[in-house]
Amino acid sequence: MEYVTTGRQLEEVGRAAAEAGLFAADTEAAGYHRYRDTICLIQVSTRERTWVIDVLELTELDPLRAPLVEQGTEVVFHDADYDLRLLHRDFGLEVRGLFDTKIAAELLGEPGLGLASLLERHVGLTIPKKYQRADWARRPLPDDMIEYAAEDTRHLPVLRDALAEELERKGRLRWAEEEFRLRERTVWEDDPADDAFRVKGSRDLDRRQLAALRELFEWRESVAEERDQAPFRIVSNNDLVTVARALPRARPEIVAAGLSEGNARRWGRDLLDAVRRATDLAESELPEKAKRGRREPHDPEIDERVERMRKARDLAATEYELDRGLLLPRHMMETIARVNPASVAELHGIDGLRNWQIELVGERVLNALQA
């Protein structure tokens, strides 16, 4: 394993990865501890070598851009979704030629989808979990943390081979490749800042309570940014909703609402100030309650179609040993039921429906609709 902190070393990684034709990658971020979930390390492994790249030392990653996107190179991740989002947001990097070992395991009907479970089952290795919630932004990083990070990619090429062989044997490699190509489109998308305070539990608050939650949320963000801490480590979302609902006027009311004595003592004045700012707002300055999404009108015939499809899907899922929601999720069955296609060609016209899903259950779905 090599620890990469210089541009010259990074150029060597880029050349080696491109020449290898296949390499594994992973990222370590610090969102559990720090205010912003920024990438701190990128791990890269070919079949022969492993590098741990310190991206806090290297702010420019152009040598990795070509091997990540060039034709003929395969990039192996495990559960790439969040890694792809962070790579896009922090460095403008995208990935082509993806092989995601979690997706592969899902399509094989594996009983456990975590990297540790898959390595133990297919490679015979047990990897430690000591630093799962480590602060990867700390510097200098201890040697054992760097070694731990390296283990996340060191064995991925071998795991990829085992899963690819099994996918090929079961005739499911094409399914996986379709999913890989779709996953490559994953990019970072910012949440609207104006609605960031509308967290779980806020829907039943009235407008004055929502205003308090907005003030509390903005206060917590400022404290978290100043301290470079994850916001939930200051006060949890649930606690903010609790305070907003109670609209306390004194510290004892904060505790009575359900906050701990410690949080009430530590943050009581700030929480009360935030609530007071909300109670002083004019009615016209209060946030509007969120509008519920438009729901399709209830239709018994649609429900019957979905139920017939569900039975057909469940039988197929058992036959192919696949998770039922993976094979055909409920929302997709509802979409199909409303379109009510009469042919496989019409199924192919439904947005979001995969080719491999149509291959497996298309005829069964049509038969269920026509029953």
Coordinates of C-alpha atoms in Angstrom, one line a residue:
M1 CA 0.0 0.0 0.0
E2 CA 1.3 3.5 -0.9
Y3 CA 0.1 6.7 0.7
V4 CA -0.2 9.4 -1.9
T5 CA 0.3 13.1 -0.9
T6 CA 2.0 14.6 -4.0
G7 CA 1.1 15.4 -7.6
R8 CA 3.9 13.2 -8.9
Q9 CA 2.6 10.2 -7.0
L10 CA -0.9 10.9 -8.2
E11 CA 0.2 11.0 -11.8
E12 CA 1.8 7.5 -11.3
V13 CA -1.6 6.3 -9.9
G14 CA -3.4 7.6 -12.9
R15 CA -1.0 5.9 -15.3
A16 CA -1.0 2.6 -13.5
A17 CA -4.8 2.5 -13.2
A18 CA -5.2 3.3 -16.9
E19 CA -2.7 0.6 -17.9
A20 CA -4.3 -2.0 -15.7
G21 CA -7.6 -1.8 -17.5
L22 CA -9.4 -2.6 -14.3
F23 CA -9.1 -1.0 -10.9
A24 CA -11.2 -0.6 -7.8
A25 CA -12.0 2.7 -6.1
D26 CA -13.6 3.9 -2.9
T27 CA -13.9 7.2 -0.9
E28 CA -13.7 8.1 2.8
A29 CA -15.6 11.2 3.9
A30 CA -15.9 12.9 7.2
G31 CA -19.6 13.7 7.4
Y32 CA -20.2 11.9 10.7
H33 CA -17.8 14.3 12.4
R34 CA -17.4 17.4 10.2
Y35 CA -19.8 20.1 9.1
R36 CA -19.5 19.2 5.4
D37 CA -19.3 15.7 4.2
T38 CA -16.1 16.3 2.2
I39 CA -14.0 13.5 0.6
C40 CA -10.8 13.0 2.6
L41 CA -9.4 9.9 1.0
I42 CA -9.7 8.1 -2.3
Q43 CA -8.5 4.5 -2.4
V44 CA -7.5 2.9 -5.7
S45 CA -6.4 -0.7 -6.2
T46 CA -5.4 -2.6 -9.3
R47 CA -4.9 -6.3 -9.0
E48 CA -1.3 -5.8 -7.9
R49 CA -1.1 -2.5 -6.1
T50 CA -3.1 -0.3 -3.7
W51 CA -2.9 3.5 -3.1
V52 CA -4.6 5.6 -0.5
I53 CA -4.8 9.2 -1.9
D54 CA -4.9 12.1 0.6
V55 CA -7.2 14.5 -1.2
L56 CA -6.9 17.1 1.6
E57 CA -3.3 17.4 0.5
L58 CA -4.2 17.2 -3.2
T59 CA -6.9 19.6 -4.3
E60 CA -6.5 18.8 -8.0
L61 CA -7.2 15.3 -9.2
D62 CA -6.9 15.5 -13.0
P63 CA -4.6 12.5 -13.3
L64 CA -7.6 10.3 -12.1
R65 CA -10.0 11.8 -14.6
A66 CA -8.9 9.9 -17.7
P67 CA -8.8 6.4 -16.1
L68 CA -12.3 6.9 -14.5
V69 CA -14.0 7.7 -17.8
E70 CA -11.9 6.2 -20.7
Q71 CA -13.3 3.4 -22.8
G72 CA -12.1 0.0 -22.1
T73 CA -11.3 0.6 -18.4
E74 CA -13.5 -1.0 -15.7
V75 CA -13.9 0.8 -12.4
V76 CA -15.1 -1.4 -9.5
F77 CA -17.0 0.1 -6.6
H78 CA -19.0 -1.4 -3.8
D79 CA -22.3 0.6 -3.4
A80 CA -21.1 3.4 -5.6
D81 CA -24.2 5.7 -5.3
Y82 CA -22.9 8.1 -2.6
D83 CA -19.2 7.9 -3.8
L84 CA -20.3 9.0 -7.3
R85 CA -22.3 11.9 -5.8
L86 CA -19.3 13.2 -3.8
L87 CA -16.8 12.7 -6.6
H88 CA -19.1 14.8 -8.9
R89 CA -19.7 17.5 -6.3
D90 CA -16.2 17.9 -4.9
F91 CA -14.1 17.3 -8.0
G92 CA -16.4 17.3 -11.1
L93 CA -15.4 13.6 -11.6
E94 CA -17.7 11.1 -13.3
V95 CA -17.2 7.4 -13.7
R96 CA -17.7 5.2 -16.8
G97 CA -17.1 1.5 -17.1
L98 CA -18.6 0.9 -13.6
F99 CA -18.9 -2.5 -12.0
D100 CA -20.8 -2.2 -8.7
T101 CA -20.4 -5.3 -6.5
K102 CA -23.5 -4.4 -4.4
I103 CA -25.7 -4.3 -7.5
A104 CA -24.1 -7.5 -8.7
A105 CA -24.9 -9.2 -5.4
E106 CA -28.5 -7.9 -5.4
L107 CA -29.0 -9.4 -8.9
L108 CA -27.7 -12.7 -7.6
G109 CA -30.1 -12.7 -4.7
E110 CA -27.2 -12.7 -2.1
P111 CA -28.4 -12.9 1.5
G112 CA -26.1 -10.1 2.7
L113 CA -25.1 -7.1 0.6
G114 CA -22.5 -5.5 2.8
L115 CA -18.9 -5.5 1.7
A116 CA -17.7 -7.5 4.7
S117 CA -20.4 -10.2 4.2
L118 CA -19.5 -10.5 0.5
L119 CA -15.8 -10.7 1.1
E120 CA -16.2 -13.4 3.7
R121 CA -18.6 -15.4 1.5
H122 CA -16.8 -15.2 -1.8
V123 CA -13.1 -14.4 -0.9
G124 CA -12.8 -16.0 2.5
L125 CA -11.6 -12.8 4.1
T126 CA -12.7 -11.1 7.3
I127 CA -12.2 -7.4 7.4
P128 CA -12.2 -5.3 10.6
K129 CA -14.9 -2.7 11.3
K130 CA -12.9 -0.7 13.8
Y131 CA -12.9 2.6 11.9
Q132 CA -16.4 2.6 10.3
R133 CA -17.2 6.0 12.0
A134 CA -13.7 7.4 12.1
D135 CA -12.9 11.0 11.5
W136 CA -11.1 10.8 8.2
A137 CA -10.4 14.5 8.2
R138 CA -8.0 14.3 11.1
R139 CA -4.3 14.8 10.2
P140 CA -1.9 13.2 10.5
L141 CA -3.8 9.9 10.0
P142 CA -2.4 7.0 12.0
D143 CA -0.9 4.2 10.0
D144 CA -3.6 1.7 11.1
M145 CA -6.4 4.0 9.8
I146 CA -4.6 4.2 6.4
E147 CA -4.3 0.4 6.3
Y148 CA -7.9 0.0 7.2
A149 CA -9.0 2.3 4.3
A150 CA -6.8 0.3 1.9
E151 CA -8.7 -2.9 2.8
D152 CA -11.9 -1.4 1.2
T153 CA -10.5 -1.7 -2.3
R154 CA -7.6 -4.2 -2.0
H155 CA -9.8 -7.2 -2.5
L156 CA -12.5 -5.7 -4.7
P157 CA -11.1 -6.9 -8.0
V158 CA -11.2 -10.5 -6.7
L159 CA -14.7 -10.1 -5.4
R160 CA -15.7 -8.6 -8.8
D161 CA -14.3 -11.6 -10.6
A162 CA -16.3 -14.0 -8.3
L163 CA -19.6 -12.1 -8.8
A164 CA -19.1 -11.6 -12.5
E165 CA -18.5 -15.3 -12.9
E166 CA -21.7 -16.1 -11.0
L167 CA -23.7 -13.6 -13.0
E168 CA -22.4 -15.1 -16.2
R169 CA -23.2 -18.6 -15.1
K170 CA -26.8 -17.6 -14.2
G171 CA -27.3 -15.6 -17.4
R172 CA -27.6 -12.3 -15.4
L173 CA -24.6 -10.3 -16.5
R174 CA -26.6 -8.3 -19.0
W175 CA -29.0 -7.3 -16.2
A176 CA -26.1 -6.1 -14.1
E177 CA -24.6 -4.2 -17.0
E178 CA -27.9 -2.4 -17.6
E179 CA -27.9 -1.3 -13.9
F180 CA -24.3 -0.3 -14.0
R181 CA -24.9 2.0 -17.0
L182 CA -27.8 3.6 -15.2
R183 CA -25.8 4.1 -12.0
E184 CA -23.1 5.9 -13.9
R185 CA -25.5 8.8 -14.4
T186 CA -25.5 9.5 -10.7
V187 CA -24.5 13.1 -9.9
W188 CA -24.8 15.4 -6.9
E189 CA -28.0 17.4 -6.7
D190 CA -28.4 20.2 -4.1
D191 CA -31.5 20.2 -1.9
P192 CA -33.3 23.6 -2.1
A193 CA -31.9 25.6 0.7
D194 CA -35.2 27.3 1.4
D195 CA -36.8 23.9 2.3
A196 CA -33.8 22.4 4.2
F197 CA -35.6 22.8 7.6
R198 CA -38.5 20.7 6.5
V199 CA -37.2 17.5 8.1
K200 CA -39.0 14.4 9.2
G201 CA -41.7 15.2 11.8
S202 CA -42.2 18.8 10.5
R203 CA -45.3 18.1 8.4
D204 CA -47.7 18.4 11.2
L205 CA -46.4 21.7 12.6
D206 CA -48.4 24.8 12.2
R207 CA -46.9 27.9 10.5
R208 CA -45.7 29.5 13.7
Q209 CA -44.0 26.3 14.7
L210 CA -42.5 25.9 11.3
A211 CA -41.0 29.4 11.6
A212 CA -39.5 28.3 14.9
L213 CA -38.0 25.2 13.3
R214 CA -36.6 27.3 10.5
E215 CA -34.9 29.7 13.0
L216 CA -33.6 26.7 15.1
F217 CA -32.3 25.0 11.9
E218 CA -30.4 28.2 10.8
W219 CA -29.0 28.6 14.3
R220 CA -27.7 25.0 14.4
E221 CA -26.2 25.4 10.9
S222 CA -24.2 28.4 12.0
V223 CA -22.9 26.7 15.1
A224 CA -22.0 23.5 13.2
E225 CA -20.2 25.4 10.5
E226 CA -18.3 27.5 13.1
R227 CA -17.3 24.4 15.0
D228 CA -16.8 22.2 11.9
Q229 CA -19.0 19.6 13.3
A230 CA -21.8 17.5 11.8
P231 CA -25.1 19.4 12.6
F232 CA -26.7 16.3 14.2
R233 CA -23.9 16.3 16.7
I234 CA -25.0 19.7 17.9
V235 CA -28.7 19.0 18.3
S236 CA -30.6 16.3 16.5
N237 CA -33.4 17.0 14.0
N238 CA -35.9 15.3 16.3
D239 CA -34.9 17.6 19.2
L240 CA -35.3 20.7 16.9
V241 CA -38.8 19.5 15.9
T242 CA -39.6 18.9 19.6
V243 CA -38.6 22.4 20.6
A244 CA -40.4 24.0 17.6
R245 CA -43.6 22.1 18.5
A246 CA -43.5 23.3 22.1
L247 CA -42.6 26.9 21.5
P248 CA -41.0 27.2 24.9
R249 CA -40.6 30.6 26.7
A250 CA -38.3 29.4 29.5
R251 CA -35.6 26.8 30.0
P252 CA -37.8 24.4 32.2
E253 CA -40.3 24.2 29.3
I254 CA -37.5 22.9 27.0
V255 CA -36.9 20.0 29.4
A256 CA -40.7 19.5 29.8
A257 CA -41.0 19.2 26.0
G258 CA -38.6 16.3 26.0
L259 CA -35.0 17.7 25.6
S260 CA -32.3 16.4 27.8
E261 CA -31.1 18.4 30.8
G262 CA -27.7 18.5 29.2
N263 CA -28.9 20.0 25.9
A264 CA -31.2 22.4 27.7
R265 CA -28.3 23.6 29.9
R266 CA -25.8 23.8 27.0
W267 CA -28.1 25.4 24.4
G268 CA -31.1 26.7 26.3
R269 CA -30.5 30.4 25.7
D270 CA -29.8 29.9 22.0
L271 CA -32.9 27.7 21.6
L272 CA -35.1 30.2 23.4
D273 CA -33.7 33.1 21.3
A274 CA -34.5 31.2 18.1
V275 CA -38.1 30.5 19.2
R276 CA -38.5 34.1 20.3
R277 CA -37.5 35.4 16.8
A278 CA -40.1 33.1 15.3
T279 CA -42.9 34.3 17.7
D280 CA -42.1 37.9 16.9
L281 CA -42.6 37.4 13.2
A282 CA -45.7 38.9 11.5
E283 CA -48.2 36.4 10.1
S284 CA -47.1 37.3 6.5
E285 CA -43.5 36.3 7.3
L286 CA -44.3 32.8 8.4
P287 CA -43.4 29.9 6.1
E288 CA -46.3 28.2 4.3
K289 CA -47.1 24.6 5.2
A290 CA -45.7 22.2 2.6
K291 CA -48.2 21.1 0.0
R292 CA -48.8 17.4 -0.2
G293 CA -47.9 15.8 -3.5
R294 CA -50.8 15.4 -5.9
R295 CA -52.1 11.9 -5.5
E296 CA -53.9 10.0 -8.2
P297 CA -57.6 9.5 -7.5
H298 CA -58.4 6.1 -6.0
D299 CA -59.4 3.6 -8.6
P300 CA -60.5 0.1 -7.5
E301 CA -59.7 -1.3 -11.0
I302 CA -56.1 0.0 -10.7
D303 CA -55.9 -1.7 -7.3
E304 CA -57.0 -4.9 -8.8
R305 CA -54.4 -4.8 -11.5
V306 CA -51.7 -4.1 -9.0
E307 CA -52.8 -7.0 -6.9
R308 CA -52.7 -9.4 -9.8
M309 CA -49.3 -8.1 -10.8
R310 CA -48.1 -8.4 -7.2
K311 CA -49.0 -12.1 -7.2
A312 CA -47.3 -12.8 -10.5
R313 CA -44.2 -10.8 -9.4
D314 CA -44.0 -12.6 -6.1
L315 CA -44.0 -16.0 -7.8
A316 CA -41.3 -14.9 -10.2
A317 CA -39.2 -13.5 -7.3
T318 CA -39.4 -16.8 -5.5
E319 CA -38.5 -18.7 -8.7
Y320 CA -35.5 -16.4 -9.5
E321 CA -34.5 -16.0 -5.8
L322 CA -34.6 -12.2 -6.1
D323 CA -35.9 -9.5 -3.7
R324 CA -39.5 -8.7 -4.7
G325 CA -38.9 -5.0 -4.5
L326 CA -35.9 -5.3 -6.7
L327 CA -37.6 -7.4 -9.3
L328 CA -40.6 -5.0 -9.6
P329 CA -41.2 -2.3 -6.9
R330 CA -44.7 -1.2 -5.9
H331 CA -44.5 2.2 -7.4
M332 CA -43.6 0.7 -10.8
M333 CA -46.5 -1.7 -10.6
E334 CA -48.8 1.2 -10.0
T335 CA -47.4 3.0 -13.0
I336 CA -47.9 0.0 -15.2
A337 CA -51.4 -0.5 -13.9
R338 CA -52.3 3.1 -14.9
V339 CA -50.7 2.8 -18.4
N340 CA -52.3 -0.7 -18.8
P341 CA -50.0 -1.8 -21.7
A342 CA -51.2 -4.5 -24.1
S343 CA -47.8 -5.6 -25.4
V344 CA -44.2 -6.0 -24.6
A345 CA -43.4 -3.0 -26.9
E346 CA -45.7 -0.8 -24.7
L347 CA -43.9 -2.0 -21.6
H348 CA -40.6 -0.8 -23.1
G349 CA -42.1 2.6 -23.4
I350 CA -42.7 3.0 -19.7
D351 CA -40.1 5.3 -18.1
G352 CA -38.0 3.6 -15.4
L353 CA -38.8 0.0 -16.3
R354 CA -35.7 -1.9 -17.0
N355 CA -35.1 -4.2 -20.0
W356 CA -34.1 -7.1 -17.7
Q357 CA -37.3 -6.7 -15.7
I358 CA -39.4 -6.9 -18.8
E359 CA -37.4 -9.9 -19.9
L360 CA -38.2 -11.7 -16.6
V361 CA -41.7 -10.7 -15.8
G362 CA -43.0 -8.8 -18.9
E363 CA -45.3 -11.6 -20.1
R364 CA -46.5 -12.4 -16.6
V365 CA -47.4 -8.7 -16.1
L366 CA -49.3 -8.6 -19.3
N367 CA -51.2 -11.8 -18.5
A368 CA -52.0 -10.4 -15.0
L369 CA -53.3 -7.2 -16.6
Q370 CA -55.5 -9.1 -19.1
A371 CA -56.8 -11.6 -16.6

